[in-house]
């Protein structure tokens, strides 16, 4: 019922917190079902009814003491139930007007005595307890968004320990889930009844009926007409002062067998109005859900002929779909708009007076052409596609948008294009070329024209022309296709008509203009996955790579012949750029020998060809093979050189290529050696172009992984610039900036710089963000800053540790781990760390529970955090209570050296309290620890030796260690140069030896 | 296959004109004549190699050779000094796949600079220079001359109609078949008639073509397409190389 309450029920105040349930039919039926469930519970499930709630359900009741009779003890204003829980507390307690109930038994009894106040009580109860399941079964069963794991946890528990209480819990949980489902189902039914009409649905229905109307025996209607031709921008035809009543439009329908019907279509449905010459808005009939249903009631002939038309109906799938389309209005929204209606109602009287005047103005407006086409005439620019930068994720983003099309009000362009289409279809090449050239005089960047070309069927002709031998027709056709393929719908249509295959074939043509155009058009069309696949499968990649092959690279002054070649290469690169967004195409480009060609063109100095070349390279740099090639073919130098280009787009692609490649250390070094760090730092000054900024900060981030680069960045004052950019940036920029700062912070001097230029407050502020990648970087940066006590003071003052701690609750393991790592230096460098940690309510329990994570990095980081927490004795006591010892022991069998090291440290620190040493022994942590000494990692040795030394204080552990052959291993460690290791190893051996001596003494006295 | 007008066109034009290289004599007998013809051809090739800027000397020689071959193949009856209209038409058809008789006649006229209804070897080489390798300017000029049927310096509405009259498929349903052509002429005029005088001047034509190269052959194909011109050049120039 949690989900039903959270989603279906209509709460007045949005979100959590206190809200009240609105009195709506939906809520009432939900409440009634819940009451019925609770009332019947004690009789249907007597055993479960006795179950005592984890926490009482508590609410302000309206019931007086007087209604309580049998089974209750009444002392003045206090009422107690005779039934008591195990702890002796009554299961029902009423003090003043506060009622506490702790079992289903009491709940059902209460509802029974509440009689007619049932509903009120249930409502008050649910309002006060927004998540009753949590109160009943405990927080682990609370309602959560997304996947609910509580059942599984319970099931696991039931399997593990045979606790009857858990089993009971399980049963109740199941019952409640069942109720939840039932509630959701019935509320869905409620909502779905609330179907409302909208202008588009009516328009479609009218168009549909019009298609089957007219003179003749077989038509369904004689005619049907809107009373007004003028349509408002919201699609309604009713005058505004009627629109407030939800009315959409008015129709005059002439059926074959009755008088004309004057009907009103409103959001509530369709009904007969007072009609005749002037519209009388009074409702004269029942409300029907749509026009067809209405007509079925009114005209027998309609029904009869409709049956005949049935076949045609299905022949028109688009209409059929639209016909069904009605808006399911969210009940909540309709409730709000209801309020709006109420408000506007008052103004209606005044409006009616002026209605005559309005009507006149509307009549005038009738003559205006509809603006519908113009409104949809949005040119889809190129930039939207460029932003679809990196690869796979955005590949399917481009879905064809179906726009609603009207048959009326066609723009003049439509007729002009249709006239030309006649010559394309029925003319010889000469006439065709004239028509093609003339067609280019239309504004082909306008969607109206683009869609007109498609709708007239001209697109097929254009594509067919490509398949002829007439070069002039091919060129003319491609010139048009190139323009109109800026439109997503056209792109899909071209691909569907098989245009790509032909264009790929044209790439072999001897005519250079033709090749260029074909490549450019392919570049436009191949913006979606399926098109890219088609290009590849028809050998397009190889041919496109072939376009890059030409001799005249690098020369600055070009002969016309060479400039033609450059143009071909430019178009080829453009097409490859589009295609390179698919992983398989990247592979295909590489196999076709594209990399050395791209590298060669990278040497040239023309921005118009460099941009697609670098664009392709940065797109492909997601593949390791390309990153290697970019490094080894010496492309870094040119990429760095072009960072200083004057074209921002080129700069951006260069930076983002470096961003992707600088994962490799050698690449980072190359960037530095070619002097790339300075232009990158300079580009930080250009904070207007966010795409550029994102690429540049990304490149800086990755380059800063190398320490030498960090020093350079410091020299170029990049750190100050990065800190300055910390506010008001889009997330993709922030992720990179903070990542870069996190890398820079690895050096002490930079941490000071960041503090001095005020970088810490914005960083701490970012801890409240939601973007996962950003959080990982921010926690890392804050953690790095926290290693400086002076920085730590600021972080502490800003409550940064609490923010870090709350990130442990983040579902993403990367964030959890990163936050836990960041917490370590915070605890180390805060003065009253123990006190601070204790002040986080539930914080220690939270972090101990993270030891149940499956993620190695999370485990290692949490162990490290626990190591630090355990340094405070009081906190150690608390985490011991939360069961840290068995949880740590459970992790002991691991091969991960990082985890081993931090685990050993945590164990060593946790030994300091009570009988923890003994417990570690009992939970079998000792034997695996001994094996850690065989690891190759010296830091593991040190931590393990320390842990063993601590554990060896308990005689039983000594025995276990000895049995596992620890002495020999430790003896070797005593000879280590690491003093701490030496000392710990020796101490451990001493403890073992001492035990042995004592035993011998005891034995032989 | 010669029609009866042919004899008119094929009348010999032997007299050498001033300013032009000496024309090779078509008839001649004996070694001396052959020798002198060879020498003449050598001179001719030299001078044409200089004047026809798109061909080098060797290519000119090949073209002359082709000219001689084609002329020799044709009827010996007239011992022609060059191509007559029909021969030229056949050549255009077989070498460049041209089909439109009217346009081919106009091409003939354009090649035939001196208007003597016979294309001599000089006109042949110079014509082909534009025809195969002309710059855009040369080709614009050439095409305009082809399309200006009456040579009055304008392409008139009527001339366009003449040239386009066969460009549409006849549809039986259409009431007036000429209507479509007239519309097409209007479309072309709308596109190209910049000064709005209802006819295309050279200025109009040049401007339109520079704006949109496809309009170069707006009223019918009068230049070879890239494939046939490549094939022609290869055949003509490479066969010669083999020799």
JSON list of C-alpha atoms in Angstrom, two decimals, chain A residues 16 32 142 272 342 348 399 476 501 535 579 673 697 756 840 842-843 853 859:
[
{"chain": "A", "resi": 16, "resn": "UNK", "atom": "CA", "xyz": [6.75, 14.40, 1.40]},
{"chain": "A", "resi": 32, "resn": "UNK", "atom": "CA", "xyz": [-12.53, 2.35, 1.96]},
{"chain": "A", "resi": 142, "resn": "UNK", "atom": "CA", "xyz": [9.81, 1.07, 4.09]},
{"chain": "A", "resi": 272, "resn": "UNK", "atom": "CA", "xyz": [-26.03, 18.53, -28.65]},
{"chain": "A", "resi": 342, "resn": "UNK", "atom": "CA", "xyz": [-14.07, 28.46, -10.65]},
{"chain": "A", "resi": 348, "resn": "UNK", "atom": "CA", "xyz": [-17.79, 35.19, -17.43]},
{"chain": "A", "resi": 399, "resn": "UNK", "atom": "CA", "xyz": [13.85, 9.62, -33.47]},
{"chain": "A", "resi": 476, "resn": "UNK", "atom": "CA", "xyz": [20.93, 18.87, -59.39]},
{"chain": "A", "resi": 501, "resn": "UNK", "atom": "CA", "xyz": [23.04, 2.90, -51.27]},
{"chain": "A", "resi": 535, "resn": "UNK", "atom": "CA", "xyz": [26.66, 3.19, -45.35]},
{"chain": "A", "resi": 579, "resn": "UNK", "atom": "CA", "xyz": [29.69, 7.82, -39.71]},
{"chain": "A", "resi": 673, "resn": "UNK", "atom": "CA", "xyz": [56.50, 18.37, -24.84]},
{"chain": "A", "resi": 697, "resn": "UNK", "atom": "CA", "xyz": [38.67, 21.48, -18.99]},
{"chain": "A", "resi": 756, "resn": "UNK", "atom": "CA", "xyz": [43.86, 31.11, -1.07]},
{"chain": "A", "resi": 840, "resn": "UNK", "atom": "CA", "xyz": [26.19, 12.49, 12.74]},
{"chain": "A", "resi": 842, "resn": "UNK", "atom": "CA", "xyz": [23.08, 7.18, 12.41]},
{"chain": "A", "resi": 843, "resn": "UNK", "atom": "CA", "xyz": [26.35, 7.92, 10.62]},
{"chain": "A", "resi": 853, "resn": "UNK", "atom": "CA", "xyz": [28.75, -3.86, -0.24]},
{"chain": "A", "resi": 859, "resn": "UNK", "atom": "CA", "xyz": [34.95, -2.01, 0.85]}
]
